[in-house]
CSV table of C-alpha atoms in Angstrom, one decimal:
chain,number,residue,atom,x,y,z
A,270,MET,CA,78.4,96.1,93.2
A,271,VAL,CA,76.8,93.9,95.7
A,272,LEU,CA,77.8,95.0,99.1
A,273,VAL,CA,74.2,93.7,101.2
A,274,HIS,CA,74.3,91.3,103.8
A,275,THR,CA,72.5,91.3,106.9
A,276,ASN,CA,75.4,91.8,109.3
A,277,VAL,CA,77.1,94.5,107.2
A,278,THR,CA,76.0,98.3,107.8
A,279,PRO,CA,78.0,99.3,105.3
A,280,ASP,CA,78.0,103.0,107.0
A,281,ARG,CA,78.5,102.5,109.9
A,282,THR,CA,82.4,102.9,111.0
A,283,VAL,CA,83.8,101.1,114.4
A,284,GLY,CA,87.0,103.1,115.6
A,285,PHE,CA,89.1,100.7,118.0
A,286,VAL,CA,92.2,101.8,120.4
A,287,PRO,CA,94.2,99.4,122.0
A,288,SER,CA,95.6,98.7,125.3
A,289,GLY,CA,98.8,100.5,125.4
A,290,ALA,CA,97.0,103.7,123.6
A,291,MET,CA,97.5,105.7,126.4
A,292,THR,CA,102.1,104.9,126.5
A,293,LYS,CA,102.4,104.5,123.4
A,294,PRO,CA,100.7,107.1,120.2
A,295,VAL,CA,98.8,104.1,118.1
A,296,ARG,CA,97.2,105.1,115.2
A,297,ARG,CA,93.0,104.7,115.1
A,298,LYS,CA,91.6,102.5,112.2
A,299,GLN,CA,88.2,103.6,111.9
A,300,HIS,CA,86.4,100.7,108.8
A,301,ASP,CA,83.2,100.8,107.3
A,302,ALA,CA,82.4,97.2,105.7
A,303,ASN,CA,83.1,98.3,102.9
A,304,SER,CA,87.6,98.7,103.9
A,305,LEU,CA,86.8,96.1,106.1
A,306,LEU,CA,86.1,93.8,102.9
A,307,GLN,CA,89.2,95.6,100.4
A,308,VAL,CA,91.5,94.5,104.3
A,309,ALA,CA,90.0,91.1,103.9
A,310,VAL,CA,90.9,90.9,100.3
A,311,ARG,CA,94.1,91.9,100.8
A,312,VAL,CA,95.0,89.4,103.2
A,313,PHE,CA,93.3,86.8,101.5
A,314,ASN,CA,95.4,87.1,98.3
A,315,GLU,CA,98.6,87.2,100.2
A,316,ARG,CA,98.3,84.5,102.2
A,317,GLY,CA,95.3,82.7,100.5
A,318,TYR,CA,92.4,82.1,102.3
A,319,ASP,CA,92.9,79.1,103.5
A,320,GLY,CA,95.7,79.7,105.7
A,321,THR,CA,94.2,83.4,105.7
A,322,SER,CA,92.3,83.1,110.3
A,323,MET,CA,89.9,85.6,111.7
A,324,GLU,CA,92.8,87.1,113.9
A,325,HIS,CA,94.7,88.2,109.9
A,326,ILE,CA,92.4,90.2,109.4
A,327,ALA,CA,92.1,92.1,112.4
A,328,LEU,CA,95.2,92.8,112.8
A,329,ALA,CA,96.1,94.0,109.4
A,330,ALA,CA,92.8,95.8,109.7
A,331,GLY,CA,93.9,97.0,113.7
A,332,ILE,CA,90.8,95.9,114.9
A,333,THR,CA,89.3,94.0,117.3
A,334,LYS,CA,88.1,90.4,115.6
A,335,SER,CA,84.2,91.0,117.1
A,336,SER,CA,84.8,94.4,115.8
A,337,ILE,CA,84.5,92.3,112.5
A,338,TYR,CA,81.8,90.6,113.3
A,339,HIS,CA,80.1,93.8,113.7
A,340,HIS,CA,79.8,94.1,110.3
A,341,VAL,CA,79.9,90.4,108.7
A,342,ASP,CA,79.3,86.5,109.7
A,343,GLY,CA,82.4,85.7,109.3
A,344,LYS,CA,85.2,84.6,107.2
A,345,GLU,CA,83.2,82.9,104.5
A,346,ALA,CA,81.2,86.0,104.3
A,347,LEU,CA,83.6,87.8,103.6
A,348,LEU,CA,84.8,85.6,100.9
A,349,GLY,CA,81.5,85.6,99.6
A,350,LEU,CA,81.3,89.4,99.2
A,351,ALA,CA,84.6,89.9,97.6
A,352,LEU,CA,83.4,87.1,95.1
A,353,ASP,CA,80.0,88.5,94.5
A,354,ARG,CA,81.5,91.8,93.7
A,355,ALA,CA,83.7,90.2,91.5
A,356,ILE,CA,81.0,88.7,88.9
A,357,ASP,CA,79.2,91.5,89.1
A,358,ALA,CA,82.5,93.2,87.1
A,359,LEU,CA,82.6,90.3,84.7
A,360,ASP,CA,79.4,89.5,84.5
A,361,GLY,CA,79.3,92.8,82.7
A,362,ALA,CA,81.9,91.9,80.1
A,363,PHE,CA,81.1,88.5,79.7
A,364,LEU,CA,78.6,89.3,77.4
A,365,PRO,CA,77.1,85.9,76.4
A,366,ALA,CA,77.6,84.7,73.0
A,367,GLY,CA,73.9,85.9,71.3
A,368,GLN,CA,74.1,89.5,73.5
A,369,ALA,CA,77.1,90.4,72.2
A,370,LEU,CA,77.5,89.7,68.6
A,371,GLU,CA,74.2,92.1,69.1
A,372,ASP,CA,76.2,94.5,70.7
A,373,PHE,CA,79.2,94.6,69.0
A,374,GLY,CA,78.2,93.7,65.3
A,375,ALA,CA,80.2,91.0,63.6
A,376,PRO,CA,82.0,87.7,65.4
A,377,ILE,CA,85.8,89.3,65.2
A,378,VAL,CA,84.6,92.6,66.7
A,379,ALA,CA,82.5,91.5,69.6
A,380,ILE,CA,85.0,88.2,70.4
A,381,ASP,CA,87.6,91.9,69.9
A,382,GLY,CA,85.0,93.9,72.6
A,383,VAL,CA,85.1,90.9,75.0
A,384,VAL,CA,88.4,90.3,75.6
A,385,ARG,CA,88.7,94.2,76.0
A,386,ARG,CA,86.5,95.0,78.5
A,387,THR,CA,87.2,91.6,80.4
A,388,THR,CA,90.9,92.9,80.9
A,389,LYS,CA,89.6,96.9,82.0
A,390,ALA,CA,87.3,94.7,83.9
A,391,LEU,CA,89.7,93.2,85.7
A,392,LEU,CA,92.6,95.5,85.9
A,393,ASP,CA,90.0,97.7,87.3
A,394,ASP,CA,88.8,96.0,90.3
A,395,ILE,CA,92.0,93.6,90.3
A,396,GLU,CA,92.3,92.4,94.1
A,397,VAL,CA,88.9,90.8,94.5
A,398,ILE,CA,89.4,89.4,90.6
A,399,THR,CA,92.4,88.0,91.8
A,400,LEU,CA,90.3,86.2,94.4
A,401,PHE,CA,87.8,85.0,91.6
A,402,LEU,CA,90.2,83.2,89.9
A,403,ARG,CA,92.4,81.5,93.2
A,404,VAL,CA,89.6,80.9,95.2
A,405,ARG,CA,89.7,76.6,94.3
A,406,GLY,CA,86.6,75.1,95.4
A,407,ASN,CA,86.8,73.8,98.8
A,408,SER,CA,83.7,76.0,100.1
A,409,PRO,CA,79.7,76.4,99.2
A,410,THR,CA,80.7,79.6,98.3
A,411,GLU,CA,84.1,78.4,96.9
A,412,LEU,CA,82.4,76.0,94.0
A,413,LYS,CA,79.7,79.0,93.7
A,414,ALA,CA,82.8,81.1,92.4
A,415,ILE,CA,84.1,78.2,90.3
A,416,ASP,CA,80.7,77.3,88.8
A,417,LYS,CA,80.7,81.0,87.2
A,418,ARG,CA,84.3,80.9,86.3
A,419,ARG,CA,83.2,77.9,83.8
A,420,ASP,CA,80.0,79.7,83.1
A,421,PHE,CA,82.5,82.6,82.0
A,422,ASP,CA,84.7,80.6,80.2
A,423,LYS,CA,81.2,79.0,78.3
A,424,ARG,CA,80.2,82.2,77.2
A,425,VAL,CA,83.7,82.9,75.5
A,426,SER,CA,84.4,79.3,73.9
A,427,GLU,CA,80.2,79.6,72.0
A,428,LEU,CA,81.5,82.9,70.8
A,429,VAL,CA,84.9,81.9,69.8
A,430,THR,CA,82.7,78.8,68.1
A,431,LEU,CA,79.9,81.3,66.2
A,432,ALA,CA,83.0,83.5,64.8
A,433,ALA,CA,84.5,79.8,63.1
A,434,ASP,CA,81.8,78.9,61.8
A,435,ALA,CA,81.7,82.6,60.2
A,436,GLY,CA,84.7,82.7,58.6
A,437,ASP,CA,86.1,85.5,61.3
A,438,ILE,CA,88.7,82.7,62.3
A,439,ARG,CA,91.2,80.8,61.9
A,440,ALA,CA,89.3,78.1,60.7
A,441,ASP,CA,92.8,75.6,62.0
A,442,LEU,CA,91.7,76.7,65.4
A,443,ASP,CA,90.1,74.5,68.4
A,444,PRO,CA,87.7,77.4,69.9
A,445,PRO,CA,88.4,75.4,73.8
A,446,VAL,CA,91.4,76.1,73.4
A,447,ILE,CA,92.1,79.4,72.0
A,448,THR,CA,89.7,80.3,74.5
A,449,LYS,CA,91.7,79.0,77.7
A,450,LEU,CA,94.4,80.4,75.7
A,451,VAL,CA,93.5,83.7,75.1
A,452,PHE,CA,91.9,84.1,79.2
A,453,GLY,CA,95.4,82.0,80.3
A,454,ALA,CA,97.5,85.7,79.1
A,455,ILE,CA,94.5,87.7,80.9
A,456,ASN,CA,94.1,85.9,84.0
A,457,SER,CA,98.2,86.4,83.9
A,458,LEU,CA,98.0,90.0,85.3
A,459,ILE,CA,96.7,88.8,88.1
A,460,ASP,CA,100.2,87.8,89.4
A,461,TRP,CA,102.5,90.6,87.0
A,462,TYR,CA,100.3,93.4,86.6
A,463,LYS,CA,101.8,96.5,88.5
A,464,PRO,CA,99.2,100.1,88.8
A,465,GLY,CA,100.9,103.6,87.4
A,466,GLY,CA,103.7,101.4,85.6
A,467,ARG,CA,105.2,102.7,82.7
A,468,LEU,CA,101.6,101.6,80.5
A,469,THR,CA,98.3,103.4,81.2
A,470,ASP,CA,95.5,100.5,81.8
A,471,ASP,CA,94.0,101.5,78.2
A,472,GLN,CA,97.9,100.7,76.4
A,473,VAL,CA,97.4,97.1,78.1
A,474,VAL,CA,93.6,96.4,77.1
A,475,ASP,CA,95.1,98.2,72.8
A,476,HIS,CA,98.4,95.4,74.3
A,477,VAL,CA,96.0,92.2,74.9
A,478,SER,CA,93.7,92.8,72.0
A,479,ALA,CA,96.5,93.5,69.5
A,480,LEU,CA,97.4,90.0,70.5
A,481,VAL,CA,94.6,87.7,70.8
A,482,LEU,CA,93.3,89.5,67.0
A,483,ASP,CA,96.6,89.8,65.4
A,484,GLY,CA,99.6,88.1,66.8
A,485,LEU,CA,103.3,89.9,67.0
A,486,ARG,CA,104.4,89.6,63.4
A,487,HIS,CA,104.2,93.2,61.7
A,488,ARG,CA,102.5,92.5,58.3
I,2,MET,CA,117.7,65.3,84.5
I,3,VAL,CA,119.3,65.9,87.8
I,4,LEU,CA,119.2,64.1,90.1
I,5,VAL,CA,122.7,64.0,92.0
I,6,HIS,CA,121.9,64.3,95.5
I,7,THR,CA,124.5,63.5,98.2
I,8,ASN,CA,121.8,61.4,99.9
I,9,VAL,CA,120.4,60.1,97.5
I,10,THR,CA,120.6,56.3,95.8
I,11,PRO,CA,118.8,55.9,92.2
I,12,ASP,CA,119.0,52.0,92.0
I,13,ARG,CA,118.1,51.2,95.7
I,14,THR,CA,114.2,50.4,96.1
I,15,VAL,CA,112.7,50.4,99.3
I,16,GLY,CA,109.4,47.8,100.7
I,17,PHE,CA,108.1,48.5,103.5
I,18,VAL,CA,104.8,45.8,104.7
I,19,PRO,CA,103.0,48.7,107.6
I,20,SER,CA,101.6,46.5,110.3
I,21,GLY,CA,98.6,45.2,110.6
I,22,ALA,CA,99.8,43.3,106.9
I,23,MET,CA,99.7,40.0,107.7
I,24,THR,CA,95.7,40.3,108.8
I,25,LYS,CA,94.9,43.1,105.6
I,26,PRO,CA,95.6,42.8,102.9
I,27,VAL,CA,98.2,45.7,101.9
I,28,ARG,CA,100.3,46.6,98.7
I,29,ARG,CA,103.4,46.6,99.1
I,30,LYS,CA,104.6,49.9,97.8
I,31,GLN,CA,108.5,49.9,96.1
I,32,HIS,CA,110.6,53.5,95.7
I,33,ASP,CA,113.5,54.0,94.0
I,34,ALA,CA,114.2,57.8,94.8
I,35,ASN,CA,112.9,59.3,91.4
I,36,SER,CA,109.7,57.3,92.0
I,37,LEU,CA,109.4,58.8,94.9
I,38,LEU,CA,110.6,62.3,93.7
I,39,GLN,CA,107.0,61.6,91.8
I,40,VAL,CA,105.0,60.8,94.5
I,41,ALA,CA,106.6,64.5,96.1
I,42,VAL,CA,106.1,67.1,93.6
I,43,ARG,CA,102.0,65.1,92.7
I,44,VAL,CA,102.3,66.3,97.1
I,45,PHE,CA,103.7,69.7,96.4
I,46,ASN,CA,101.5,70.3,93.9
I,47,GLU,CA,98.3,69.2,95.0
I,48,ARG,CA,98.6,70.7,98.7
I,49,GLY,CA,100.9,73.6,97.5
I,50,TYR,CA,104.1,73.3,98.8
I,51,ASP,CA,104.0,74.9,102.3
I,52,GLY,CA,101.2,73.0,103.4
I,53,THR,CA,102.2,69.3,102.9
I,54,SER,CA,104.8,68.0,105.3
I,55,MET,CA,106.9,64.7,105.1
I,56,GLU,CA,103.9,62.6,106.8
I,57,HIS,CA,102.0,63.5,103.4
I,58,ILE,CA,103.8,62.9,101.2
I,59,ALA,CA,105.3,59.2,103.2
I,60,LEU,CA,101.6,59.2,103.3
I,61,ALA,CA,101.7,59.2,99.4
I,62,ALA,CA,104.0,57.6,98.8
I,63,GLY,CA,103.3,54.3,100.6
I,64,ILE,CA,105.6,54.2,103.3
I,65,THR,CA,108.0,55.5,106.0
I,66,LYS,CA,109.0,58.9,107.0
I,67,SER,CA,112.4,57.3,107.6
I,68,SER,CA,111.9,55.2,104.5
I,69,ILE,CA,112.1,58.6,102.7
I,70,TYR,CA,115.0,60.2,104.9
I,71,HIS,CA,116.7,57.3,103.6
I,72,HIS,CA,116.8,58.5,100.2
I,73,VAL,CA,117.1,61.9,100.7
I,74,ASP,CA,117.3,65.0,103.3
I,75,GLY,CA,114.4,66.1,103.6
I,76,LYS,CA,110.8,68.1,102.1
I,77,GLU,CA,113.8,71.2,100.8
I,78,ALA,CA,116.2,68.3,99.3
I,79,LEU,CA,113.2,67.2,97.5
I,80,LEU,CA,111.6,70.3,96.3
I,81,GLY,CA,115.2,71.3,94.8
I,82,LEU,CA,115.3,67.7,92.6
I,83,ALA,CA,111.8,69.0,91.6
I,84,LEU,CA,113.4,72.7,90.8
I,85,ASP,CA,116.4,71.7,89.5
I,86,ARG,CA,114.8,69.4,86.4
I,87,ALA,CA,112.1,71.3,85.6
I,88,ILE,CA,114.9,74.1,84.7
I,89,ASP,CA,116.9,71.7,83.2
I,90,ALA,CA,114.2,71.3,81.0
I,91,LEU,CA,113.3,74.9,80.5
I,92,ASP,CA,116.8,75.6,79.8
I,93,GLY,CA,117.0,74.0,76.2
I,94,ALA,CA,114.0,76.1,75.0
I,95,PHE,CA,114.3,79.7,77.0
I,96,LEU,CA,117.5,80.0,74.4
I,97,PRO,CA,118.9,83.3,75.1
I,98,ALA,CA,118.4,85.7,72.5
I,99,GLY,CA,121.7,85.6,70.5
I,100,GLN,CA,121.7,81.7,71.2
I,101,ALA,CA,117.9,82.1,69.3
I,102,LEU,CA,119.1,83.6,66.9
I,103,GLU,CA,121.7,82.1,65.8
I,104,ASP,CA,119.9,78.5,65.6
I,105,PHE,CA,116.9,79.9,63.8
I,106,GLY,CA,117.3,82.8,62.0
I,107,ALA,CA,115.1,85.7,61.3
I,108,PRO,CA,114.0,87.5,65.2
I,109,ILE,CA,110.0,86.1,64.2
I,110,VAL,CA,111.2,81.8,63.6
I,111,ALA,CA,113.9,82.5,66.8
I,112,ILE,CA,110.2,83.6,68.5
I,113,ASP,CA,108.0,81.4,67.4
I,114,GLY,CA,111.3,78.4,67.8
I,115,VAL,CA,110.8,79.7,71.3
I,116,VAL,CA,107.4,79.7,71.9
I,117,ARG,CA,107.2,76.2,70.3
I,118,ARG,CA,109.7,74.4,72.8
I,119,THR,CA,108.5,76.3,76.1
I,120,THR,CA,105.2,74.6,75.5
I,121,LYS,CA,106.4,71.4,74.1
I,122,ALA,CA,108.6,71.2,77.4
I,123,LEU,CA,105.8,72.5,79.6
I,124,LEU,CA,104.0,70.1,78.3
I,125,ASP,CA,106.6,66.8,78.2
I,126,ASP,CA,107.2,67.7,82.0
I,127,ILE,CA,103.5,69.4,83.2
I,128,GLU,CA,104.3,68.2,86.9
I,129,VAL,CA,107.8,69.6,87.6
I,130,ILE,CA,107.2,72.5,85.8
I,131,THR,CA,104.2,73.7,87.4
I,132,LEU,CA,106.2,73.3,90.7
I,133,PHE,CA,108.4,75.9,89.2
I,134,LEU,CA,106.0,78.1,88.0
I,135,ARG,CA,104.6,78.1,91.5
I,136,VAL,CA,107.2,78.9,93.9
I,137,ARG,CA,106.3,81.5,96.6
I,138,GLY,CA,110.6,82.4,97.5
I,139,ASN,CA,109.9,81.3,101.3
I,140,SER,CA,113.3,79.1,100.7
I,141,PRO,CA,116.6,79.8,99.2
I,142,THR,CA,115.6,76.9,97.0
I,143,GLU,CA,112.6,78.3,96.3
I,144,LEU,CA,114.7,81.9,95.8
I,145,LYS,CA,116.4,80.3,93.0
I,146,ALA,CA,113.9,79.3,90.6
I,147,ILE,CA,112.2,82.6,91.0
I,148,ASP,CA,116.2,84.1,90.0
I,149,LYS,CA,116.0,81.6,87.4
I,150,ARG,CA,112.1,82.7,86.0
I,151,ARG,CA,113.4,85.8,85.8
I,152,ASP,CA,116.5,84.5,83.9
I,153,PHE,CA,114.2,82.7,81.4
I,154,ASP,CA,111.9,86.0,80.8
I,155,LYS,CA,114.6,88.3,80.9
I,156,ARG,CA,116.0,86.0,77.9
I,157,VAL,CA,112.4,85.7,75.9
I,158,SER,CA,112.2,89.4,76.5
I,159,GLU,CA,115.3,90.6,74.7
I,160,LEU,CA,114.7,88.2,71.2
I,161,VAL,CA,111.2,90.0,71.9
I,162,THR,CA,113.2,93.7,71.6
I,163,LEU,CA,115.6,92.5,68.8
I,164,ALA,CA,112.5,90.8,67.0
I,165,ALA,CA,111.2,94.2,67.1
I,166,ASP,CA,114.2,96.4,66.2
I,167,ALA,CA,114.7,94.1,63.2
I,168,GLY,CA,110.6,95.0,62.2
I,169,ASP,CA,109.7,91.2,62.4
I,170,ILE,CA,107.2,92.2,65.4
I,171,ARG,CA,104.5,95.1,65.7
I,172,ALA,CA,106.9,98.5,66.1
I,173,ASP,CA,103.6,99.3,68.6
I,174,LEU,CA,103.9,96.8,70.8
I,175,ASP,CA,106.4,96.7,74.5
I,176,PRO,CA,108.3,93.9,74.1
I,177,PRO,CA,107.8,93.1,78.8
I,178,VAL,CA,104.3,93.7,78.3
I,179,ILE,CA,104.4,91.1,75.1
I,180,THR,CA,106.5,88.6,76.9
I,181,LYS,CA,104.5,88.4,80.0
I,182,LEU,CA,101.2,88.1,78.1
I,183,VAL,CA,102.4,85.4,75.2
I,184,PHE,CA,104.1,83.0,78.3
I,185,GLY,CA,100.3,84.0,80.3
I,186,ALA,CA,98.7,81.6,78.1
I,187,ILE,CA,101.8,79.4,77.9
I,188,ASN,CA,102.0,78.4,81.6
I,189,SER,CA,98.3,79.2,81.4
I,190,LEU,CA,98.3,75.1,80.2
I,191,ILE,CA,99.3,73.9,84.0
I,192,ASP,CA,96.1,75.0,85.1
I,193,TRP,CA,93.9,73.8,82.5
I,194,TYR,CA,96.1,70.8,80.1
I,195,LYS,CA,95.1,67.4,80.3
I,196,PRO,CA,97.2,65.0,78.6
I,197,GLY,CA,94.9,62.5,76.6
I,198,GLY,CA,92.8,65.4,75.4
I,199,ARG,CA,90.5,66.1,72.1
I,200,LEU,CA,94.5,67.4,70.5
I,201,THR,CA,97.4,66.1,70.5
I,202,ASP,CA,100.6,67.8,72.3
I,203,ASP,CA,101.5,69.1,68.8
I,204,GLN,CA,98.5,70.2,68.1
I,205,VAL,CA,98.4,72.6,71.0
I,206,VAL,CA,102.1,73.2,70.7
I,207,ASP,CA,100.3,74.6,67.3
I,208,HIS,CA,98.0,76.5,68.5
I,209,VAL,CA,100.1,78.3,70.5
I,210,SER,CA,102.4,79.6,68.2
I,211,ALA,CA,99.5,80.5,65.6
I,212,LEU,CA,98.0,82.8,68.5
I,213,VAL,CA,101.2,84.1,69.4
I,214,LEU,CA,102.4,85.3,65.7
I,215,ASP,CA,99.5,85.8,64.2
I,216,GLY,CA,96.2,86.1,66.9
I,217,LEU,CA,93.3,85.1,65.7
I,218,ARG,CA,92.1,87.6,63.0
I,219,HIS,CA,91.0,85.2,59.1
I,220,ARG,CA,92.8,87.1,56.9
C-alpha cells in the first residue's frame, strides 16, 4: 500500500470541534492520513472526482479544509494516493503474461488465476478500484491511471493470445475482444456488488471464474 | 422509435446564421427534432447529463437556445425522448421470461436469444443506450429509466432461474449474480466498442454469445 507523500504524516491525528460545540453536542472527528483518504475516496465516488471540492471532503470528514491541507497538498494529491493504492492492489493480480504462465503453468490455468486474483483484488479494495476504473483523464494523475489501465489490459490480452496459440482456448475468439468482455463482467462488480450479500466474496470469485472459463451451459 | 412530444415538430427544420456571418463564412446548421436529439444525446454522453446545459447543446448543434425551445420543452424533455428511444429498442430484446421461452424453445436457447438480441440492440443504438445505462436517478425522467433497467434485469434473472430449474444451465450458479456478470460484459460495450473495428457487429454478438454460453475453454 502506498501512502508515502511529503505532506502526509500518517501517525498524526487532527481533531476539530466546530463553533457551536459548546451548545450543541457535535461528534468530534479525528483523522489520520489513511482515514482521511478513505473519506476522500468515498466522496469522489459519490460525487465524481470533477464534482468534488475540498469543501465537500472537509464536510464529509468533519474537519476544516486547513486540517486537510495539514495532511495533503490538495485534491489531486488525494486522488494520486488513492490511485496508487488501486494500482498496487491490481499490479499483483494482473500478472504479465510470462509471469502468469510461470506461476500457474498451463495458459488456461493462468487465465483462471489472473481472473480470480483480479476479481478478489477488486472486491478487497472496491472503493479505490472504483475510483481507478472511473477516472477520465483530465489531469496528469488521471492520465497515469489510464496508462496503467491500458497496461493491465495489454497484459491480459497477451495471455489470452498465448492461450489461443496453445490451443487452450477456443480458436474462434478474438483475444482483445474477449479480454474486454471478461473485464467488462468483472469491472461491473463496482456497480452492483454489495459486501455482505447472499454470496461470500469467494463465491463471487467462483462465479466469475465459472462464467469466463466454461459459460452457463450445463454439460 | 418514440419521437412524439407536444412541442416537437419532426418534419420542420430551423436554420440560423449567427451574427458575423456576413463577414466570416459560417456553416449554416439545420436541424429537425431527430437530428437535434442526436446532438443532445452526444453532448449528454460526453459531458454527463448533469454537466450539460442548454447552451452546450445549442453550441454543439450550431443553433440558438431559442431555436431548441422551438422543438422541445427543455433539457429533461430531450433526455426523456432519448431514454424512450433506448427503452423501445431494448424492450423487444429483453423479452419477459415466458415469452422468451415461447419464442426460442429450450431455456438455454432463450438465454442465447436474449443475449444476442440485447447485444445487437445495444450496438444498433449505442448512443441512446449509453445514456440509458448511465442515468443516475436525479429526476422523475431518470427514475423511470432506472425502474426500466430493474425490470429488464428481473426479466433475464427469471429466465436464468427457469433455465437453472430445467437443468439447462449449471446448477452451481446463482441466477441474479450470473445475470449481473453477463450484462456487465454486454454493457461494457458502451465503454470500448468502436463501430467499424476489426470485427463486424455480428461477430461481436457471436463473441458475447460464445463467452456467455460456453466460456473460453477449448473442448
